[in-house]
Amino acid sequence: MSFKSIAIDGPAGAGKSTLARKLAEKLGYLYVDTGAIYRTVALKALWEKADPGDPAQVAPLLEGLELHMGYENGEQKMYLEGEDVSAAIRRHKVSGAASQISAIPEVRAFLLDFQRKLAREGNVVMDGRDIGTVVLPGADVKIFLTAAPEARARRRLRELEQRGEPADFDAILRDIRDRDWQDEHRPIAPLRQAADAVLLDTTDLDLGLSVSRLLALVKEKMAQ
Ligand code: DC
C-alpha cells in the first residue's frame, strides 16, 4: 500500500506548523514537524556543551543518539534520552543552535532516513525546509509557504506578547533575517522552492484565509 505525502516548506515564521497541523487534521493525515527533530539534535549538542556550529563536535553525538518521536492527544512530542523535551526545544537558544546544526552534512544524512521512514509508514503532512526538494521529492503535493519578513516578525511579536514574554520588534526581525540567511545559504539542502511546488504567500492573509487557500490548493493538486 502506498501512502500519500504533502510537503510544506518555507522560512521560519511563515505559519508552516499551524497550517500544516490544520491541513493534517482536515485530511486525517499525520502531521510531522521536522524542525522539531532538528531542534532535538541541537538540544543534545547544548546538553553536551558541544559547539553546534562545529561538525567535529556534533557528528560524534549522532552515534547512539536516543531520539524518539511520539503523539499525545494528537500533538507531536519529542523525546531525548527518554525525556520529553517538547517544550525545551522551543527555547530561543535552541532555535539558533538548530539553525547551526542543520548545516552539518552528517546531521542531515542522519535525519533523512528518520524522516523518510515516517512517510513510508502512513499518510503525512510534513513541514520543514527541504521536504519537497530532498526528503520527499516524490511528494503528492508540494507547497512553498512564505510571507514577508516584517509580517512574520509581527506575528512572532504578537505570539510572544500573548505569552506575556517581553519582546522587541526590531530584534525579532533581525533574528528572522539572520535565520533566513543561514537556511538559504548553507551548502547542503538550502531552503528553496522545489520546481514543482506551489507558492503560497500569506503576507496579506489571516489564518482563516491561509487555511482555506491551502486546502483549495491541496484539493486541486490531489485531483490532478
Ligand atoms: O522550523 P523550525 O524553526 O522549528 O526549524 C528549526 C531549524 O531547523 C531551522 O533553523 C531550520 C532547520 N530545519 C532544516 O534545516 N530542515 C528541515 N527540514 C527543518 C528544519
GROMACS .gro file of C-alpha atoms and ligand atoms in nm:
model
  244
    1MET     CA    1   0.000   0.000   0.000
    2SER     CA    2   0.137   0.337  -0.084
    3PHE     CA    3   0.075   0.637   0.134
    4LYS     CA    4   0.016   0.999   0.043
    5SER     CA    5   0.255   1.275   0.140
    6ILE     CA    6   0.225   1.651   0.140
    7ALA     CA    7   0.542   1.860   0.171
    8ILE     CA    8   0.524   2.211   0.314
    9ASP     CA    9   0.847   2.410   0.308
   10GLY     CA   10   0.927   2.770   0.379
   11PRO     CA   11   1.116   3.010   0.603
   12ALA     CA   12   1.085   3.041   0.979
   13GLY     CA   13   0.767   3.207   1.099
   14ALA     CA   14   0.567   3.171   0.777
   15GLY     CA   15   0.299   2.978   0.967
   16LYS     CA   16   0.402   2.635   0.837
   17SER     CA   17   0.336   2.444   1.157
   18THR     CA   18  -0.005   2.600   1.226
   19LEU     CA   19  -0.120   2.548   0.869
   20ALA     CA   20   0.034   2.203   0.825
   21ARG     CA   21  -0.128   2.088   1.151
   22LYS     CA   22  -0.469   2.214   1.041
   23LEU     CA   23  -0.432   2.055   0.700
   24ALA     CA   24  -0.332   1.721   0.854
   25GLU     CA   25  -0.632   1.739   1.086
   26LYS     CA   26  -0.873   1.801   0.797
   27LEU     CA   27  -0.727   1.519   0.587
   28GLY     CA   28  -0.676   1.275   0.873
   29TYR     CA   29  -0.302   1.257   0.799
   30LEU     CA   30  -0.016   1.253   1.048
   31TYR     CA   31   0.149   1.591   1.096
   32VAL     CA   32   0.529   1.580   1.112
   33ASP     CA   33   0.715   1.892   1.221
   34THR     CA   34   1.070   1.819   1.104
   35GLY     CA   35   1.207   2.139   1.260
   36ALA     CA   36   1.131   1.981   1.599
   37ILE     CA   37   1.358   1.690   1.507
   38TYR     CA   38   1.648   1.925   1.420
   39ARG     CA   39   1.580   2.116   1.742
   40THR     CA   40   1.608   1.794   1.943
   41VAL     CA   41   1.952   1.720   1.797
   42ALA     CA   42   2.050   2.080   1.875
   43LEU     CA   43   1.938   2.035   2.235
   44LYS     CA   44   2.159   1.728   2.263
   45ALA     CA   45   2.455   1.940   2.147
   46LEU     CA   46   2.370   2.202   2.411
   47TRP     CA   47   2.334   1.934   2.680
   48GLU     CA   48   2.680   1.805   2.590
   49LYS     CA   49   2.824   2.158   2.577
   50ALA     CA   50   2.929   2.095   2.218
   51ASP     CA   51   2.961   2.387   1.976
   52PRO     CA   52   2.652   2.345   1.749
   53GLY     CA   53   2.846   2.504   1.462
   54ASP     CA   54   3.135   2.257   1.477
   55PRO     CA   55   3.081   1.933   1.280
   56ALA     CA   56   3.372   1.765   1.463
   57GLN     CA   57   3.192   1.814   1.793
   58VAL     CA   58   2.837   1.743   1.674
   59ALA     CA   59   2.882   1.441   1.441
   60PRO     CA   60   3.005   1.204   1.718
   61LEU     CA   61   2.688   1.278   1.917
   62LEU     CA   62   2.473   1.113   1.648
   63GLU     CA   63   2.602   0.766   1.719
   64GLY     CA   64   2.366   0.602   1.964
   65LEU     CA   65   2.153   0.915   1.982
   66GLU     CA   66   1.831   0.825   2.165
   67LEU     CA   67   1.583   1.036   1.975
   68HIS     CA   68   1.215   0.943   1.952
   69MET     CA   69   0.900   1.099   1.824
   70GLY     CA   70   0.553   1.024   1.951
   71TYR     CA   71   0.200   1.160   1.962
   72GLU     CA   72  -0.004   1.252   2.267
   73ASN     CA   73  -0.364   1.367   2.213
   74GLY     CA   74  -0.272   1.431   1.851
   75GLU     CA   75   0.027   1.652   1.946
   76GLN     CA   76   0.376   1.564   1.824
   77LYS     CA   77   0.615   1.505   2.114
   78MET     CA   78   0.993   1.478   2.102
   79TYR     CA   79   1.191   1.261   2.341
   80LEU     CA   80   1.564   1.280   2.401
   81GLU     CA   81   1.715   1.001   2.604
   82GLY     CA   82   1.367   0.917   2.727
   83GLU     CA   83   1.291   1.272   2.844
   84ASP     CA   84   1.002   1.469   2.695
   85VAL     CA   85   1.181   1.775   2.553
   86SER     CA   86   0.887   1.914   2.350
   87ALA     CA   87   0.881   2.239   2.550
   88ALA     CA   88   1.259   2.271   2.598
   89ILE     CA   89   1.327   2.264   2.221
   90ARG     CA   90   1.119   2.581   2.174
   91ARG     CA   91   1.364   2.797   2.369
   92HIS     CA   92   1.532   3.080   2.181
   93LYS     CA   93   1.879   2.938   2.239
   94VAL     CA   94   1.774   2.610   2.078
   95SER     CA   95   1.642   2.791   1.766
   96GLY     CA   96   1.986   2.938   1.698
   97ALA     CA   97   2.162   2.608   1.769
   98ALA     CA   98   1.917   2.419   1.541
   99SER     CA   99   1.992   2.655   1.256
  100GLN     CA  100   2.364   2.585   1.306
  101ILE     CA  101   2.348   2.206   1.338
  102SER     CA  102   2.114   2.185   1.039
  103ALA     CA  103   2.404   2.298   0.819
  104ILE     CA  104   2.612   1.992   0.919
  105PRO     CA  105   2.603   1.720   0.648
  106GLU     CA  106   2.622   1.431   0.897
  107VAL     CA  107   2.318   1.565   1.083
  108ARG     CA  108   2.116   1.599   0.762
  109ALA     CA  109   2.210   1.250   0.643
  110PHE     CA  110   2.117   1.102   0.980
  111LEU     CA  111   1.778   1.274   0.986
  112LEU     CA  112   1.699   1.196   0.623
  113ASP     CA  113   1.634   0.829   0.698
  114PHE     CA  114   1.441   0.916   1.011
  115GLN     CA  115   1.205   1.142   0.815
  116ARG     CA  116   1.164   0.915   0.511
  117LYS     CA  117   1.073   0.624   0.734
  118LEU     CA  118   0.783   0.826   0.879
  119ALA     CA  119   0.646   0.888   0.531
  120ARG     CA  120   0.673   0.517   0.443
  121GLU     CA  121   0.455   0.425   0.740
  122GLY     CA  122   0.149   0.645   0.681
  123ASN     CA  123  -0.013   0.946   0.515
  124VAL     CA  124   0.178   1.256   0.623
  125VAL     CA  125   0.182   1.631   0.604
  126MET     CA  126   0.548   1.708   0.664
  127ASP     CA  127   0.682   2.058   0.715
  128GLY     CA  128   1.040   2.181   0.702
  129ARG     CA  129   1.290   2.342   0.469
  130ASP     CA  130   1.389   2.065   0.227
  131ILE     CA  131   1.095   1.826   0.232
  132GLY     CA  132   0.988   1.888  -0.128
  133THR     CA  133   1.344   1.916  -0.259
  134VAL     CA  134   1.535   1.642  -0.071
  135VAL     CA  135   1.337   1.438   0.184
  136LEU     CA  136   1.026   1.358  -0.022
  137PRO     CA  137   1.099   1.467  -0.380
  138GLY     CA  138   0.810   1.246  -0.492
  139ALA     CA  139   0.554   1.404  -0.256
  140ASP     CA  140   0.200   1.413  -0.395
  141VAL     CA  141   0.165   1.785  -0.322
  142LYS     CA  142   0.438   2.041  -0.254
  143ILE     CA  143   0.367   2.382  -0.108
  144PHE     CA  144   0.619   2.660  -0.053
  145LEU     CA  145   0.475   2.878   0.219
  146THR     CA  146   0.618   3.221   0.270
  147ALA     CA  147   0.543   3.572   0.398
  148ALA     CA  148   0.739   3.897   0.409
  149PRO     CA  149   0.991   3.910   0.697
  150GLU     CA  150   0.805   4.206   0.853
  151ALA     CA  151   0.476   4.013   0.854
  152ARG     CA  152   0.648   3.712   1.012
  153ALA     CA  153   0.810   3.935   1.277
  154ARG     CA  154   0.473   4.097   1.360
  155ARG     CA  155   0.313   3.754   1.409
  156ARG     CA  156   0.600   3.638   1.628
  157LEU     CA  157   0.579   3.956   1.837
  158ARG     CA  158   0.205   3.900   1.891
  159GLU     CA  159   0.268   3.540   1.991
  160LEU     CA  160   0.530   3.638   2.248
  161GLU     CA  161   0.314   3.920   2.386
  162GLN     CA  162   0.023   3.680   2.428
  163ARG     CA  163   0.252   3.456   2.630
  164GLY     CA  164   0.348   3.755   2.844
  165GLU     CA  165   0.709   3.748   2.722
  166PRO     CA  166   0.874   4.085   2.665
  167ALA     CA  167   0.983   4.126   2.302
  168ASP     CA  168   1.124   4.384   2.067
  169PHE     CA  169   1.007   4.403   1.704
  170ASP     CA  170   1.346   4.507   1.561
  171ALA     CA  171   1.529   4.229   1.743
  172ILE     CA  172   1.276   3.971   1.617
  173LEU     CA  173   1.302   4.099   1.261
  174ARG     CA  174   1.682   4.083   1.276
  175ASP     CA  175   1.664   3.730   1.410
  176ILE     CA  176   1.425   3.621   1.132
  177ARG     CA  177   1.651   3.773   0.864
  178ASP     CA  178   1.958   3.602   1.015
  179ARG     CA  179   1.787   3.264   1.022
  180ASP     CA  180   1.659   3.308   0.664
  181TRP     CA  181   2.012   3.386   0.552
  182GLN     CA  182   2.159   3.084   0.730
  183ASP     CA  183   1.887   2.850   0.600
  184GLU     CA  184   1.913   2.980   0.241
  185HIS     CA  185   2.294   2.986   0.217
  186ARG     CA  186   2.404   2.657   0.365
  187PRO     CA  187   2.575   2.442   0.104
  188ILE     CA  188   2.357   2.135   0.154
  189ALA     CA  189   1.979   2.124   0.130
  190PRO     CA  190   1.939   2.503   0.143
  191LEU     CA  191   1.591   2.645   0.180
  192ARG     CA  192   1.447   2.687  -0.168
  193GLN     CA  193   1.123   2.630  -0.352
  194ALA     CA  194   1.107   2.298  -0.539
  195ALA     CA  195   1.045   2.345  -0.911
  196ASP     CA  196   0.710   2.167  -0.881
  197ALA     CA  197   0.597   2.336  -0.557
  198VAL     CA  198   0.305   2.578  -0.545
  199LEU     CA  199   0.385   2.914  -0.384
  200LEU     CA  200   0.152   3.039  -0.113
  201ASP     CA  201   0.237   3.386   0.020
  202THR     CA  202   0.045   3.464   0.340
  203THR     CA  203   0.175   3.821   0.393
  204ASP     CA  204  -0.174   3.967   0.347
  205LEU     CA  205  -0.378   3.666   0.457
  206ASP     CA  206  -0.510   3.598   0.806
  207LEU     CA  207  -0.510   3.246   0.946
  208GLY     CA  208  -0.861   3.158   0.826
  209LEU     CA  209  -0.790   3.269   0.469
  210SER     CA  210  -0.450   3.097   0.467
  211VAL     CA  211  -0.611   2.768   0.569
  212SER     CA  212  -0.882   2.789   0.305
  213ARG     CA  213  -0.631   2.879   0.031
  214LEU     CA  214  -0.406   2.592   0.136
  215LEU     CA  215  -0.693   2.343   0.140
  216ALA     CA  216  -0.811   2.458  -0.202
  217LEU     CA  217  -0.458   2.421  -0.343
  218VAL     CA  218  -0.415   2.073  -0.199
  219LYS     CA  219  -0.756   1.954  -0.322
  220GLU     CA  220  -0.683   2.088  -0.669
  221LYS     CA  221  -0.343   1.914  -0.682
  222MET     CA  222  -0.478   1.586  -0.544
  223ALA     CA  223  -0.750   1.582  -0.809
  224GLN     CA  224  -0.498   1.612  -1.097
  225DC      O1  225   1.108   2.521   1.164
  225DC      P1  226   1.198   2.538   1.282
  225DC      O2  227   1.228   2.682   1.315
  225DC      O3  228   1.148   2.464   1.403
  225DC      O4  229   1.337   2.469   1.241
  225DC      C1  230   1.450   2.473   1.324
  225DC      C2  231   1.577   2.477   1.238
  225DC      O5  232   1.594   2.352   1.173
  225DC      C3  233   1.578   2.585   1.130
  225DC      O6  234   1.685   2.674   1.150
  225DC      C4  235   1.600   2.513   1.001
  225DC      C5  236   1.626   2.371   1.036
  225DC      N1  237   1.548   2.279   0.956
  225DC      C6  238   1.607   2.226   0.843
  225DC      O7  239   1.720   2.263   0.812
  225DC      N2  240   1.540   2.137   0.767
  225DC      C7  241   1.416   2.099   0.799
  225DC      N3  242   1.353   2.009   0.724
  225DC      C8  243   1.353   2.153   0.913
  225DC      C9  244   1.421   2.245   0.989
   0.00000   0.00000   0.00000
